[in-house]
Amino acid sequence: MDVFDGHIYAKGSLILNMLQDYFGDDAFWRFIQHYTKENQYKNVETPDLKKAIEEITGQNMDWFFKQWIYEPGFPEYNVTWKYNQRNKSVKLTVKQTQKNTNIFKMPIQIRVDDELHTVWIEDKDMVYEVPANKRPKMVIFNAGMRIPCKLTFNKSISEWILQLEKGPHILDRIAAAKELSTKKGRHIVERALLNAAKNDPFWGVRKEAVNAFAKLKSKKYAEDLMSMAGRQDNRVRRAIWNALKNYKNDELVSTFLQDVISTDEKYYSVADAFKALVIVDTAAARQKVDALLDTDSHTDVIRKSAITYFGSVVTDKNYDRLKELVAYGGTTWDARPEAVNQLTKYVKTKPKTVDLFVDMLKDNSRDIRRNAVRALNKHGKRTHIGALDELLARDPIISRDVRSAKKNILYPPKKPAKKGPEKQLEEANKKLDDIRKLTK
């Protein structure tokens, strides 16, 4: 389990954000200034930040750093609520359900309609009474998603729809969209997500609403998706192209995607539209692929997209075309590695493809070598260990990929569901990825 990856920086920012919420802006900036002044021109570690906080605030922060940094996992909450008419209050039942024994202690904001309340969560099972003069229409636990956690909130579909429509914070609306993506076969859910995709003021919510709608696998509303694309942020439009993959063999969708490919000036939009067309209308995609292979774009994204056709449509002819493309000079330097990725889709029907990956370990392109190692990670055998060791000696920069491949070849992983800290880390990394995407 490798924890030293790009997510470590994102988690650091979330921890600072929690500290700012906990202490308030004034104290937060005072200890940040103290921390930078005391440690200027020095190397620092986590205890240096903890020391600065304690010196300025006078509070012992052992509990905070222990649970968020030094111990594994994150809180998993199961929450229910009901209204007590007699006491004029909302009764919240909160359970921490994470499988490790750590109980997280944190203040969490609860939104009841337009009012915010802060409660301390510090035990495995807790019940809270929050004042409310009438039965609220909207109750949000962990308002604004300020605490990194996994949340199961047992609310009705109508409550989730209201949160999607009226939630004041973008992350609350995104959380509602993701929850609604699990409610398949309900017309009211489909319309709510389409409405958010069209009208929400923030592009990130609109994009997640489209993604959620796509997960419903609805065969209706193709025209709604196409009509709303006109003035959308390009990131939302690309999500729409992905959602249109659900309309296989739909002539109107095929014509629409072909028009995007022919007329759109955005490189990434064209690339994603082509990937959707491959699913919707394979024959039409075949007519476009050669022209796209000759199209230059940022990071060669269009050419890479065209190459995916040969892996998506598995034929002997397309297999031979991929071997031509992956050969030195077969296509551009940046696009060749994508041909390696697509060749992996032929391993089952053409086992000798694995030998090609072994040969690629000697390629001049590090990206080719790295993708070949990753292919061997999935399909390699013990006889390939020597070639991997030779590569490691020549190119230590990709040592992480080589070590991972050797480990999986020598000790094939079992496939039962992941448990404990490893599963929690995977879920946390996914959440961090989702947050990072909103900044791109």
C-alpha positions in Angstrom: 0.0 0.0 0.0 1.7 3.2 -1.2 0.5 6.3 0.6 3.2 8.7 -0.8 1.4 9.8 -3.9 -0.2 13.0 -5.2 -3.1 12.7 -2.8 -0.8 13.5 0.2 -0.8 17.2 -0.9 -4.6 17.3 -1.3 -5.1 15.8 2.1 -2.8 18.3 3.6 -4.9 21.1 2.3 -8.0 19.5 3.7 -6.4 19.3 7.1 -5.5 22.9 7.1 -9.0 23.7 6.1 -10.3 21.8 9.1 -7.9 23.7 11.4 -9.1 27.0 10.0 -12.7 26.0 10.6 -11.9 24.8 14.1 -9.9 27.9 15.3 -11.4 30.6 13.2 -9.7 32.9 10.8 -7.9 35.1 13.3 -6.2 32.3 15.3 -5.5 30.3 12.2 -3.5 33.1 10.5 -1.7 33.9 13.7 -0.3 30.4 14.1 0.4 30.2 10.4 2.4 33.4 10.6 4.2 32.1 13.7 4.9 28.8 12.0 6.5 30.4 8.9 8.5 33.0 11.0 9.9 30.4 13.4 10.8 28.0 10.6 12.0 30.2 7.8 15.0 28.8 5.9 14.5 25.4 7.7 13.3 22.0 6.8 10.0 21.2 8.6 8.0 18.2 9.6 4.4 17.8 10.9 5.4 18.2 14.6 6.7 21.7 13.8 3.2 22.8 12.7 1.6 21.2 15.7 4.0 23.0 18.0 3.2 26.3 16.4 -0.5 25.8 16.8 -0.1 24.9 20.5 2.2 27.8 21.2 -0.3 30.3 19.8 -3.6 28.8 20.9 -2.6 27.2 24.1 -4.5 24.1 23.1 -3.2 20.5 23.2 -3.7 19.2 19.6 -2.5 15.6 20.2 -6.1 14.3 19.5 -6.3 16.1 16.2 -3.0 15.1 14.7 -3.4 11.5 16.1 -6.7 10.9 14.3 -6.1 12.7 11.0 -2.3 12.1 10.4 -0.8 9.4 12.6 -3.5 6.9 12.5 -5.2 5.3 9.5 -8.7 5.8 8.2 -11.4 8.4 8.2 -14.8 8.7 9.8 -17.8 6.9 8.3 -21.1 8.2 9.5 -24.6 6.6 9.4 -27.2 9.3 10.1 -30.9 9.4 10.5 -33.2 12.2 11.5 -36.8 12.7 12.6 -38.9 15.7 13.7 -40.2 15.9 17.3 -43.3 18.0 17.1 -43.7 18.1 20.9 -40.2 19.4 21.6 -40.0 21.4 18.4 -36.7 19.9 17.6 -34.9 17.7 15.0 -33.5 14.5 16.5 -30.3 13.3 14.8 -29.0 9.9 15.4 -25.3 9.6 14.4 -23.3 6.4 14.3 -19.6 6.0 13.5 -19.3 2.8 11.5 -15.7 2.7 10.3 -14.2 -0.8 10.9 -11.0 0.4 12.6 -11.4 1.1 16.3 -10.6 4.8 16.1 -13.4 7.1 17.0 -13.1 10.5 15.4 -13.7 13.6 17.5 -14.8 16.7 15.4 -17.3 19.5 15.4 -19.7 19.1 12.5 -22.1 21.6 11.0 -25.7 20.6 10.6 -28.0 22.7 8.3 -31.6 22.8 9.2 -33.3 24.7 6.4 -31.6 28.1 6.6 -29.9 27.7 10.0 -26.5 26.3 10.8 -25.8 24.4 14.0 -22.5 22.9 15.2 -22.4 19.7 17.2 -19.5 17.7 18.6 -19.2 14.2 17.4 -17.0 12.3 19.8 -18.6 8.9 20.5 -19.5 5.9 18.4 -23.2 6.4 18.9 -24.7 9.8 19.6 -28.1 11.5 19.6 -28.6 15.3 19.2 -31.6 17.6 19.5 -31.5 20.6 17.2 -34.2 23.3 17.7 -36.7 23.8 14.9 -40.1 25.5 15.2 -41.5 23.4 12.4 -40.7 20.3 10.5 -37.7 21.2 8.2 -37.7 20.6 4.5 -33.9 20.2 4.3 -31.5 18.7 6.8 -27.8 18.5 5.8 -25.2 16.7 7.9 -21.7 17.9 7.5 -22.8 21.0 5.7 -20.4 22.1 3.0 -18.5 18.8 3.3 -16.0 20.4 5.7 -15.0 17.1 7.3 -13.6 14.4 5.0 -15.8 11.4 5.6 -18.0 8.7 4.1 -21.6 9.6 4.8 -24.7 7.4 4.7 -27.7 9.7 5.3 -31.0 8.0 5.3 -33.2 10.6 3.6 -36.1 10.5 1.1 -35.7 11.1 -2.6 -37.6 14.4 -2.3 -35.1 15.6 0.4 -32.1 14.8 -1.8 -33.8 16.6 -4.8 -34.4 19.6 -2.6 -30.8 19.6 -1.5 -29.7 19.4 -5.1 -31.9 22.4 -6.0 -31.5 24.6 -2.9 -28.4 23.5 -1.1 -26.4 26.7 -0.4 -22.9 25.1 -0.8 -21.8 23.6 -4.1 -20.4 20.4 -2.4 -23.8 19.8 -0.8 -25.5 20.0 -4.2 -22.8 17.7 -5.7 -23.3 15.2 -2.8 -27.1 15.2 -3.6 -26.4 14.6 -7.3 -24.2 11.6 -6.5 -26.8 10.1 -4.1 -29.5 10.5 -6.7 -27.3 8.7 -9.3 -28.2 5.5 -7.3 -32.0 6.0 -7.7 -32.6 4.3 -11.1 -35.9 4.1 -12.9 -37.5 7.2 -11.3 -38.7 9.9 -13.6 -38.6 12.6 -10.9 -34.9 11.9 -10.3 -34.0 12.0 -14.0 -35.8 15.4 -14.4 -34.2 16.8 -11.3 -30.7 15.9 -12.5 -31.4 17.3 -15.9 -32.7 20.5 -14.4 -29.6 20.9 -12.3 -27.4 20.1 -15.3 -29.0 22.9 -17.2 -29.6 25.6 -14.6 -27.2 25.3 -11.6 -25.0 28.4 -11.4 -21.7 26.5 -10.9 -20.3 24.4 -13.7 -19.0 21.8 -11.3 -22.5 21.0 -10.1 -23.8 20.9 -13.6 -21.0 18.5 -14.6 -21.7 16.2 -11.7 -25.4 16.3 -12.4 -24.8 15.1 -15.9 -22.4 12.4 -14.6 -25.1 11.3 -12.2 -27.8 11.2 -14.9 -25.5 9.1 -17.1 -25.2 6.5 -14.3 -29.0 6.1 -14.4 -28.6 4.6 -17.9 -31.8 6.2 -19.0 -32.8 5.7 -22.6 -34.9 8.9 -22.6 -33.9 12.6 -22.8 -31.2 12.4 -25.4 -32.6 15.5 -27.0 -32.6 17.3 -23.6 -28.9 16.5 -23.2 -28.0 17.7 -26.7 -30.0 20.9 -26.5 -28.5 22.0 -23.2 -24.9 21.7 -24.5 -24.9 24.9 -26.5 -23.7 27.5 -24.0 -22.3 25.2 -21.4 -18.8 25.3 -19.9 -16.6 22.9 -22.0 -16.2 20.6 -19.0 -19.9 20.2 -18.8 -20.2 19.6 -22.5 -17.6 16.8 -22.3 -19.7 15.2 -19.5 -22.7 15.4 -21.8 -20.8 13.6 -24.6 -20.0 10.8 -22.1 -23.7 10.6 -21.1 -24.7 10.2 -24.7 -22.9 6.8 -24.8 -26.1 5.4 -23.3 -27.9 6.0 -26.6 -26.3 3.3 -28.7 -27.6 3.1 -32.3 -29.5 6.4 -32.0 -29.3 8.1 -35.3 -29.9 11.6 -33.9 -27.2 11.2 -31.3 -24.8 9.9 -33.9 -25.4 12.8 -36.2 -25.0 15.2 -33.3 -21.7 13.7 -32.2 -20.4 13.7 -35.8 -21.2 17.4 -36.0 -19.3 18.1 -32.8 -16.3 16.3 -34.1 -16.4 18.2 -37.4 -17.0 21.7 -36.1 -16.0 22.0 -32.5 -12.8 24.1 -31.8 -12.1 22.6 -28.4 -9.6 19.7 -28.6 -10.8 17.8 -25.6 -14.4 18.2 -26.6 -13.6 16.6 -30.0 -11.7 13.8 -28.3 -14.5 12.9 -25.9 -17.2 13.2 -28.6 -15.3 10.7 -30.7 -15.0 8.2 -27.9 -18.8 8.5 -27.4 -19.4 8.1 -31.2 -17.4 4.8 -31.1 -20.0 3.4 -28.7 -23.1 5.0 -30.3 -22.2 4.3 -34.0 -19.1 2.3 -34.7 -19.5 2.6 -38.5 -19.6 6.4 -38.3 -16.6 6.4 -36.0 -14.6 4.3 -38.5 -15.2 7.0 -41.1 -13.7 9.6 -38.8 -10.8 7.8 -37.4 -8.2 8.3 -40.2 -8.8 12.1 -40.3 -8.4 12.3 -36.5 -5.2 10.4 -36.6 -3.8 13.2 -38.7 -5.1 16.0 -36.4 -2.6 17.7 -34.1 -3.9 18.9 -30.7 -2.8 19.8 -27.2 -1.0 16.7 -25.7 -2.1 14.9 -28.8 -5.5 14.3 -27.1 -7.4 13.9 -30.4 -4.9 11.5 -31.9 -5.0 9.4 -28.7 -8.8 9.4 -28.8 -8.7 8.1 -32.4 -6.3 5.3 -31.3 -8.8 4.1 -28.7 -11.1 3.0 -31.6 -8.7 0.2 -32.5 -9.0 -1.2 -29.0 -12.7 -0.6 -28.6 -13.6 -2.4 -31.9 -11.7 -5.7 -31.5 -10.8 -7.2 -34.9 -7.7 -8.7 -36.5 -7.4 -5.7 -38.8 -7.5 -3.3 -35.9 -4.9 -5.4 -34.0 -2.5 -5.1 -36.9 -3.2 -1.4 -37.1 -2.3 -1.0 -33.4 1.0 -2.8 -33.9 1.8 -0.4 -36.7 0.9 2.6 -34.6 3.0 1.4 -31.6 6.1 0.8 -33.8 8.7 3.6 -33.7 7.6 6.2 -36.2 4.1 4.7 -36.4 2.5 7.8 -35.0 3.6 10.8 -32.9 5.8 10.4 -29.9 3.0 11.5 -27.5 0.4 9.2 -29.0 2.3 5.9 -29.2 1.8 5.0 -25.6 -1.9 5.0 -26.1 -1.5 2.2 -28.6 0.2 0.1 -25.8 -2.9 0.7 -23.7 -5.2 -0.5 -26.4 -3.2 -3.6 -27.2 -3.9 -4.9 -23.7 -7.5 -5.5 -24.8 -6.2 -8.2 -27.2 -4.3 -10.3 -24.6 -7.2 -12.6 -24.0 -7.7 -13.5 -27.7 -4.1 -13.1 -28.7 -1.8 -14.2 -25.8 1.4 -13.5 -27.8 0.6 -9.8 -27.3 2.4 -10.1 -24.0 5.6 -10.8 -25.9 5.2 -7.4 -27.5 5.0 -5.7 -24.1 8.3 -7.4 -23.1 10.0 -6.1 -26.3 8.7 -2.6 -25.5 10.7 -2.6 -22.3 13.6 -1.7 -24.5 11.8 1.1 -26.3 13.4 4.6 -26.5 10.3 6.2 -25.0 9.9 6.1 -21.3 6.1 6.4 -21.6 6.1 3.3 -23.8 8.3 1.4 -21.3 6.1 2.5 -18.4 2.8 1.5 -20.1 4.5 -1.9 -21.1 5.4 -2.4 -17.4 1.8 -1.7 -16.4 0.5 -4.1 -19.0 2.9 -6.8 -17.6 1.5 -5.9 -14.1 -1.8 -7.4 -15.3 -0.7 -10.0 -17.8 2.9 -10.8 -17.1 4.4 -14.2 -16.0 7.4 -15.2 -13.8 9.5 -15.6 -17.0 9.3 -11.8 -17.4 10.9 -11.0 -14.1 14.4 -10.9 -15.6 13.4 -8.4 -18.2 11.8 -6.2 -15.6 14.9 -6.4 -13.4 17.0 -5.3 -16.4 14.7 -2.4 -17.0 14.9 -1.4 -13.4 18.7 -1.2 -13.6 18.6 1.0 -16.7 15.7 3.2 -15.8 15.2 3.6 -12.0 12.8 6.5 -12.5 10.0 4.0 -13.2 11.0 1.8 -10.3 7.6 2.1 -8.6 5.8 0.6 -11.6 8.4 -2.2 -11.9 8.2 -3.1 -8.2 4.4 -3.2 -8.5 4.5 -5.4 -11.6 7.0 -7.8 -10.0 4.9 -8.1 -6.8 1.7 -8.9 -8.7 3.5 -11.4 -10.9 5.2 -13.2 -8.0 2.3 -12.9 -5.6 -1.0 -12.5 -7.6 -3.5 -10.5 -5.6 -6.6 -12.2 -4.3 -9.9 -10.6 -5.3 -12.1 -10.5 -2.2 -13.4 -7.1 -1.3 -10.9 -4.8 0.3 -11.2 -4.1 3.9 -9.9 -1.8 6.7 -7.4 1.0 6.1 -6.6 0.0 2.5 -10.2 0.3 1.5 -10.6 3.5 3.4 -7.5 4.9 1.7 -8.9 4.0 -1.7 -12.2 5.7 -0.9 -10.4 8.8 0.5 -8.3 9.1 -2.6 -11.4 8.9 -4.8 -12.9 11.7 -2.8 -9.8 13.8 -3.2 -9.8 13.1 -6.9 -13.3 14.4 -7.2 -12.4 17.6 -5.3 -9.3 18.1 -7.5 -11.3 17.8 -10.7 -13.4 20.8 -9.7 -10.3 23.0 -9.8 -9.3 22.0 -13.3 
